[in-house]
Every structure is written in structure tokens, then in C-alpha cells.
């Protein structure tokens, strides 16, 4: 079977300029596209801009421009923002292009001819921010919770799409394809929209008396197409529906990526529209959370924006890509602040990866005049390294293909950290002292091969630095199959290593001054009591359990992957006699996050969860944090 892959971002509204929320989705799509290319897939990556509708017409008017000029200007800014950060899209669709308009009109006509579009009258609460009518349930305290604005009541005659006709089909499709919408929490959200009341039919037109900025309905020139019915069709118009070879090749092998704000149009409108137009449903809808800044949502409408360009010029493109992909647990909201970026750069990139490469290259320089040595007779733990790399690369690819990049990268980093440990344990400097050149050659060769394979796997993330590492090893730029990487046997003996500078310079954080007043000490008996500063040494955070599994060979231990708010890590917890993995997955726990790592039953544990028991005979009860406390919140 031909390996094809098609990934899309939402097409962004041109009512404001690109910000880091857009950059995240686009970088994620760019990453999975490049990963599939690296793995030998024929991959297509689509992004673009959504240019019709009330929102754009209003923004253009405010800027004293025609909607088309305005759309040209902002769409151009999205394009240049993506060029700035080397986004490798295959196509950029604009909904004002003739190729798109034609497909929208063809699909409208098809659905109309089938009898799934009718003329009627409707009154409802319309949110301009969402560009759709809200249901009663969606309105909170009289306002749209997404945009914090009161919707307008609008009543008019319009065309409607019989969405309700496809409600049962969609319910059934989701139940039969549990991964159709993922992660699960968003599938459940869509299911609950479908299971409650009957789905309302979708109003798909706007009278030209109110709005002219849209695609005319092919069957009534007094109306233009509702912007969501227009925009969603970009995913097929861009690849030439219905006859183009691209459409035939890539549809329906499509992975849509969106954030949770536009779940309903993608989870309900789009699949029912496809069904009505006799087009196969998309493969998966992949839904991520929001980046939150200072606890508030960051978006155009709230005016709380950081530009991708500023970030990349300050920290570097590869560094920002790594941060985004590592920091956000897919499906959950994540905190955004610059200290977190600096932590990821200093700990993961500089300490773990940069240090490994630096020390390996230095040793190859010192002991082998920078020439790649032939492995010796003594394999120097090569079998363990092979097994370790295979496990890491399999998990990395599996998780990343499901968009769970934070876990995928963590699995790869476990291997990178194990390589640093390998250096500490094999002690090449000692081998050199003992003139054990046989084992020393194997150690250095093993390290160089491992660095090469890691660099290839990371080339969709570190798009500038990985190729530098690979070039310095004189290695092939990419491996078309993962088996060749797994062989850890890709470099040429005797080739001279090229010098690499410092790949990831360490950064200083700008610290706010601590302003607490000294407390006057009262005269009390303080024996056995601790100072507040002692307590302050313990960093306890609210963490989310993302994965839970039993530890082989132990009936007491669970192995948990937790999101601590600033990283994703693994801990071992002695709670298996009371909790099954599914009891704890998805729950918020309290994590002692600054414990020294320990190895328990062969697994590294980076922290401890808090559990309580009255006496040593009792079973531990985990202290769960309330749903409303944010992940990463610190106790104190
Ligand atoms: O909704 N965190 O366009 P849009 C993470 N035109 N991602 C964010 C984000 C944040 N704080 N803010 C925005 C539209 N995004 C429609 C889409 S598709 C047929 C039509 C990202 O410009 C995220 O991908 O409002 C979100 O879904 C998208 O930008 C919304 O972009």
C-alpha cells in the first residue's frame, strides 16, 4: 500500500495578525508533515486563510479598506509569518480564490439538488466572534463564553442545511470509529452534543441585504454562503475535489488539526456536510487545548497576543518548535511563559542533548583525532543500546503520529539521557588511561551512531540544528525507513567529524525580586518545627495523570506519565493494590516535583505523588486535586 498522509491546520481568519496560538497549530502540522516525509510517506500539508463573513467585512470597514484589499494584506502577513519560521506547507489556500469558490458552489448545488437544503425562516442568537448562532445551552450569563460578548438576536429568511437528517449516522460513525475525534474528551463532548436534543438544521446563507462579502449561492443570487459552510470546504477544494489526482490520492487519508474553540463546526457541521455531498468522512479530527498566558486565554479577540516572529528571533526557531511540541500535552491547555521556554532550552536541549553531543565530539577529537572509529571486539553494551533506541524510536513515532508529541519527545529524551548515563558508566577517559582502545572505539562509535539516529528522528523538530549534526557526522540526511536508524550502523569509519559550535547556549532567567517582609519571630517552643523556608524547598504541584500502567513483576506499583504543568515525566507510585490504571488516568494529583530521581523496579521515577494512610497497615489513598485547580499550580 502506498504510504500517503495529508495534514491540515484551520484556515485562519484574516481579521487580525498571526499570533502564537496559530503558530502552535501550524508548527505541529509542519512537524508531523516533515516526520512523515522522513518516514518515507508521500505527505501533503495544507494551511491557508478564511476570508469571508461578517467578521472580515467589519474589520475591513474599520480599516477603511475594501474587504478584498484587507484580506490580501492580512493573508500576506500569515504567509510571511510562516515563511519567517520556515513552515514547509505544500499549499496555502485562500477562500477568495476562484478554485475554492467553484468547489463551494458545486457542493452547494449538489446538496441542494439532493433536497438537503431548504428555504425557511429563523430567529436566533448570533455571535459575530464565532460566526454562528449559539444554542441556549451555549450562552452563559447572557454572553458567549468564548468571546465574552452578548450575542445579537437576528431573525431573517434563509437557506438551511438538513443537518438533523445525519445526526444518527454521525453518532453511529463516531461509535464505530472511536478515534474519529481525539483525544477522547473531545469525542465525548461531540457525543454529548449529539445525544441530547435533536440537532438543529444549519443556517447556511446570509441575505445580500445584510452581507455581500461571501460566495453567492448558486441557486439564489440574493444570498451569500455562510462562512463556515464556505470555509470547511477548503480541505477538499485545495486538493482539487472532485477530479484532481491530488484529491484522489490524499482524500480521505486526512488528519485535521484544530483547537477546542472550533470543535463543533469540525466535529458536527463538517462530517454531516461531507455525508450529504457523498464524500467520505475525514480520517481523524485532532483537537488540542489552548495556550494560556497569565491564566487568561490568548487570542485576537481578547487582545492578548505575542507574535511568533518575536519569539523566534529571541530564542531561535528550533528552540521554539521544541518548546511548543514538548510543553503541550495534546488535548489539554498549557501555560505559556518565557521562563518555561528557558527551562526547556536549558534542561532538555543544552544539558541533555547539547552536552551529550559536545562531550562525545570532544572525546572523539581527543582519542581518535576526530575520525569515526571502527567498533572494537568488545561490544560495550551495544545490544542494550540497540534495544533502548528501538523502544524509544517506536514510541516516538507512535505517539507523534497520534499528535501526542510531548510524550513522544519524552520517550526519545529518555534514550538521550540514557546515553549520558552510558558515558558516565563506561568512563571512556578511564578506558583511555588503561589503553583499552578496543572498548573505547566501541563506546565512541556507539555514541556517534546513536547521536546520528537521534538527529534524524529529531530533524522534523530541530529543522536547522539536526541537519548540522548530521552533516558534521557525514551522515545521510534522512532515512527512508526506520529500520536503518534502528540498526545504529549508518556511519562511515574513518570519516572526519566536522566541528560543531555550541548548539544550544544556556540562557539566564530574569528574576523578579522577592519582596516578602521579614517576619518577627515570636518566642514559642519551636523544637521539632520547621521554618517556612524549609517547607518552601519542597515543590508540590498539581499534576495530571496522562497515562497509567502496571509495572511488570510488581503487584504494588503503577507507572504513571504525568503532566506537571512544566514538563511531562514518569513516576512510580505504590498504589496498584488500591487503584487500577483506569482509576487514576485523567485525574489531578499532587506531585512532589523536585525529588531526586530514583530507579524503582528498573524504572526511573522523577517525583512522588502524595497519598495518605492512617496507619502502616492501611492501604494508601491518593489525594486528588479538584478539577478546577490548574495543572502546574504550586502548593503553598
Ligand atoms: O476559527 N491556543 O480561525 P481563527 C492554541 N477561520 N491555539 C490557538 C489559540 C490559543 N490560544 N488561539 C488560536 C477560525 N489558536 C476559522 C477556522 S477552519 C475551516 C476555519 C489556533 O483565526 C487554533 O488552531 O480564529 C484555533 O483552532 C485556530 O487558531 C483558530 O483560528
Tab-separated table of C-alpha atoms in Angstrom, residues 77-276:
chain	number	residue	atom	x	y	z
A	77	UNK	CA	1.042	38.550	6.766
A	78	UNK	CA	0.146	34.949	7.565
A	79	UNK	CA	2.183	33.777	4.595
A	80	UNK	CA	5.204	35.825	5.578
A	81	UNK	CA	4.870	34.767	9.237
A	82	UNK	CA	5.060	31.139	8.106
A	83	UNK	CA	7.974	31.900	5.758
A	84	UNK	CA	9.771	33.565	8.675
A	85	UNK	CA	9.637	30.367	10.698
A	86	UNK	CA	10.283	28.015	7.755
A	87	UNK	CA	6.882	26.405	7.585
A	88	UNK	CA	7.058	23.888	4.776
A	89	UNK	CA	3.419	23.864	3.652
A	90	UNK	CA	2.527	22.161	0.364
A	91	UNK	CA	-0.288	24.602	-0.410
A	92	UNK	CA	-1.808	27.766	1.046
A	93	UNK	CA	-5.499	28.112	0.243
A	94	UNK	CA	-7.398	31.393	0.339
A	95	UNK	CA	-11.178	31.209	0.335
A	96	UNK	CA	-11.372	34.172	-2.051
A	97	UNK	CA	-9.586	32.199	-4.784
A	98	UNK	CA	-11.686	31.115	-7.796
A	99	UNK	CA	-10.607	27.457	-7.366
A	100	UNK	CA	-12.200	27.438	-3.905
A	101	UNK	CA	-15.351	29.376	-4.798
A	102	UNK	CA	-16.112	26.970	-7.622
A	103	UNK	CA	-15.956	23.895	-5.377
A	104	UNK	CA	-18.123	25.565	-2.702
A	105	UNK	CA	-20.766	26.327	-5.326
A	106	UNK	CA	-20.560	22.819	-6.816
A	107	UNK	CA	-21.040	21.211	-3.416
A	108	UNK	CA	-23.907	23.567	-2.508
A	109	UNK	CA	-25.638	22.720	-5.778
A	110	UNK	CA	-25.119	19.010	-5.240
A	111	UNK	CA	-26.587	19.094	-1.728
A	112	UNK	CA	-29.440	21.373	-2.907
A	113	UNK	CA	-30.303	19.039	-5.799
A	114	UNK	CA	-30.383	16.159	-3.375
A	115	UNK	CA	-33.046	18.010	-1.348
A	116	UNK	CA	-30.894	18.577	1.738
A	117	UNK	CA	-31.110	22.379	1.542
A	118	UNK	CA	-34.430	24.197	2.075
A	119	UNK	CA	-35.647	27.785	2.468
A	120	UNK	CA	-37.046	28.846	5.836
A	121	UNK	CA	-37.076	31.477	8.481
A	122	UNK	CA	-35.051	31.568	11.642
A	123	UNK	CA	-34.501	33.753	14.682
A	124	UNK	CA	-31.526	33.132	16.902
A	125	UNK	CA	-28.662	34.462	18.987
A	126	UNK	CA	-25.754	35.156	16.709
A	127	UNK	CA	-22.174	35.584	17.911
A	128	UNK	CA	-20.084	37.506	15.384
A	129	UNK	CA	-16.874	36.209	17.033
A	130	UNK	CA	-17.922	32.564	16.464
A	131	UNK	CA	-19.656	33.465	13.176
A	132	UNK	CA	-22.560	31.213	14.139
A	133	UNK	CA	-25.855	31.043	16.014
A	134	UNK	CA	-25.439	29.851	19.589
A	135	UNK	CA	-27.835	27.415	21.240
A	136	UNK	CA	-29.441	28.360	24.583
A	137	UNK	CA	-27.097	25.920	26.343
A	138	UNK	CA	-24.024	27.619	24.917
A	139	UNK	CA	-24.926	31.060	26.287
A	140	UNK	CA	-23.569	31.709	29.793
A	141	UNK	CA	-24.892	34.693	31.777
A	142	UNK	CA	-26.284	36.161	28.574
A	143	UNK	CA	-22.882	36.079	26.847
A	144	UNK	CA	-20.831	33.935	24.504
A	145	UNK	CA	-18.242	32.452	26.896
A	146	UNK	CA	-15.682	32.212	24.105
A	147	UNK	CA	-15.769	35.907	23.206
A	148	UNK	CA	-17.220	37.383	26.380
A	149	UNK	CA	-19.816	39.299	24.342
A	150	UNK	CA	-23.601	39.334	24.211
A	151	UNK	CA	-24.872	37.650	21.048
A	152	UNK	CA	-27.190	39.626	18.730
A	153	UNK	CA	-30.720	38.376	18.140
A	154	UNK	CA	-31.197	38.063	14.388
A	155	UNK	CA	-34.352	36.942	12.588
A	156	UNK	CA	-34.463	36.510	8.831
A	157	UNK	CA	-35.351	34.213	5.945
A	158	UNK	CA	-32.503	31.958	4.925
A	159	UNK	CA	-31.437	28.642	3.460
A	160	UNK	CA	-30.915	25.707	5.788
A	161	UNK	CA	-28.917	22.517	5.534
A	162	UNK	CA	-30.757	19.455	6.875
A	163	UNK	CA	-28.063	18.608	9.388
A	164	UNK	CA	-30.558	16.816	11.639
A	165	UNK	CA	-31.022	14.167	8.933
A	166	UNK	CA	-27.449	12.980	9.529
A	167	UNK	CA	-27.460	13.025	13.335
A	168	UNK	CA	-27.922	9.254	13.766
A	169	UNK	CA	-25.424	8.458	11.039
A	170	UNK	CA	-22.792	10.639	12.749
A	171	UNK	CA	-23.468	9.167	16.165
A	172	UNK	CA	-23.062	5.708	14.718
A	173	UNK	CA	-19.913	6.656	12.780
A	174	UNK	CA	-18.248	8.030	15.913
A	175	UNK	CA	-19.202	4.974	17.935
A	176	UNK	CA	-17.822	2.653	15.264
A	177	UNK	CA	-14.611	4.696	14.886
A	178	UNK	CA	-13.579	5.608	18.404
A	179	UNK	CA	-10.516	7.518	17.168
A	180	UNK	CA	-12.528	9.649	14.701
A	181	UNK	CA	-12.327	12.589	17.109
A	182	UNK	CA	-9.425	12.528	19.517
A	183	UNK	CA	-8.370	12.804	22.295
A	184	UNK	CA	-11.326	11.113	23.943
A	185	UNK	CA	-12.538	14.125	25.926
A	186	UNK	CA	-13.448	15.918	22.675
A	187	UNK	CA	-15.092	12.835	21.229
A	188	UNK	CA	-17.217	12.772	24.391
A	189	UNK	CA	-18.030	16.454	24.011
A	190	UNK	CA	-19.273	15.899	20.474
A	191	UNK	CA	-21.197	12.791	21.548
A	192	UNK	CA	-22.937	14.777	24.240
A	193	UNK	CA	-23.975	17.421	21.658
A	194	UNK	CA	-25.381	14.618	19.515
A	195	UNK	CA	-27.075	12.597	22.225
A	196	UNK	CA	-29.066	15.409	23.820
A	197	UNK	CA	-31.733	17.223	21.830
A	198	UNK	CA	-32.284	16.848	18.130
A	199	UNK	CA	-29.586	18.634	16.172
A	200	UNK	CA	-30.828	21.922	14.728
A	201	UNK	CA	-30.598	22.382	10.980
A	202	UNK	CA	-27.761	24.662	9.953
A	203	UNK	CA	-28.475	28.112	8.536
A	204	UNK	CA	-26.093	28.294	5.572
A	205	UNK	CA	-26.852	31.618	3.923
A	206	UNK	CA	-26.840	35.347	4.604
A	207	UNK	CA	-29.067	37.774	2.657
A	208	UNK	CA	-27.033	40.163	0.497
A	209	UNK	CA	-29.106	42.964	2.010
A	210	UNK	CA	-27.123	42.368	5.209
A	211	UNK	CA	-23.825	40.935	3.974
A	212	UNK	CA	-22.356	40.918	0.482
A	213	UNK	CA	-18.878	39.623	1.389
A	214	UNK	CA	-19.299	35.940	0.643
A	215	UNK	CA	-19.674	33.338	-2.078
A	216	UNK	CA	-23.043	33.726	-3.891
A	217	UNK	CA	-25.384	30.742	-3.546
A	218	UNK	CA	-25.501	29.072	-6.970
A	219	UNK	CA	-29.288	28.696	-6.757
A	220	UNK	CA	-30.241	32.155	-5.377
A	221	UNK	CA	-28.226	35.297	-6.064
A	222	UNK	CA	-29.916	37.186	-3.242
A	223	UNK	CA	-27.864	35.220	-0.738
A	224	UNK	CA	-24.209	34.539	0.018
A	225	UNK	CA	-22.860	31.405	1.670
A	226	UNK	CA	-22.497	31.263	5.446
A	227	UNK	CA	-18.777	31.475	6.211
A	228	UNK	CA	-18.432	28.074	7.931
A	229	UNK	CA	-20.107	26.215	5.051
A	230	UNK	CA	-17.643	28.024	2.783
A	231	UNK	CA	-14.506	27.652	4.943
A	232	UNK	CA	-14.711	23.942	5.805
A	233	UNK	CA	-14.797	23.070	2.121
A	234	UNK	CA	-11.201	24.362	1.778
A	235	UNK	CA	-9.971	20.954	2.909
A	236	UNK	CA	-11.238	19.398	-0.329
A	237	UNK	CA	-11.159	22.401	-2.691
A	238	UNK	CA	-7.409	22.865	-2.189
A	239	UNK	CA	-6.662	19.340	-3.366
A	240	UNK	CA	-8.922	19.669	-6.405
A	241	UNK	CA	-12.198	17.939	-5.491
A	242	UNK	CA	-13.643	16.031	-7.312
A	243	UNK	CA	-11.378	15.120	-10.238
A	244	UNK	CA	-7.812	16.123	-9.474
A	245	UNK	CA	-5.263	13.382	-8.867
A	246	UNK	CA	-4.298	15.053	-5.584
A	247	UNK	CA	-7.865	14.689	-4.296
A	248	UNK	CA	-7.941	11.060	-5.387
A	249	UNK	CA	-4.636	10.391	-3.706
A	250	UNK	CA	-4.983	12.228	-0.386
A	251	UNK	CA	-8.677	12.116	0.465
A	252	UNK	CA	-9.803	10.689	2.909
A	253	UNK	CA	-6.360	9.980	4.445
A	254	UNK	CA	-6.596	13.347	6.148
A	255	UNK	CA	-5.654	14.436	9.641
A	256	UNK	CA	-7.345	17.683	10.631
A	257	UNK	CA	-5.745	19.638	13.474
A	258	UNK	CA	-7.747	22.294	15.327
A	259	UNK	CA	-8.003	23.763	18.826
A	260	UNK	CA	-11.033	23.139	21.001
A	261	UNK	CA	-12.635	26.501	20.051
A	262	UNK	CA	-13.833	25.172	16.706
A	263	UNK	CA	-14.818	21.660	17.748
A	264	UNK	CA	-18.495	21.967	16.827
A	265	UNK	CA	-18.034	23.092	13.200
A	266	UNK	CA	-15.406	20.378	12.644
A	267	UNK	CA	-16.986	17.629	14.743
A	268	UNK	CA	-20.587	18.134	13.568
A	269	UNK	CA	-21.039	20.503	10.612
A	270	UNK	CA	-18.171	19.128	8.532
A	271	UNK	CA	-18.819	15.367	8.702
A	272	UNK	CA	-22.546	15.865	8.036
A	273	UNK	CA	-21.743	18.189	5.105
A	274	UNK	CA	-19.403	15.555	3.691
A	275	UNK	CA	-22.016	12.847	4.101
A	276	UNK	CA	-24.659	14.966	2.352
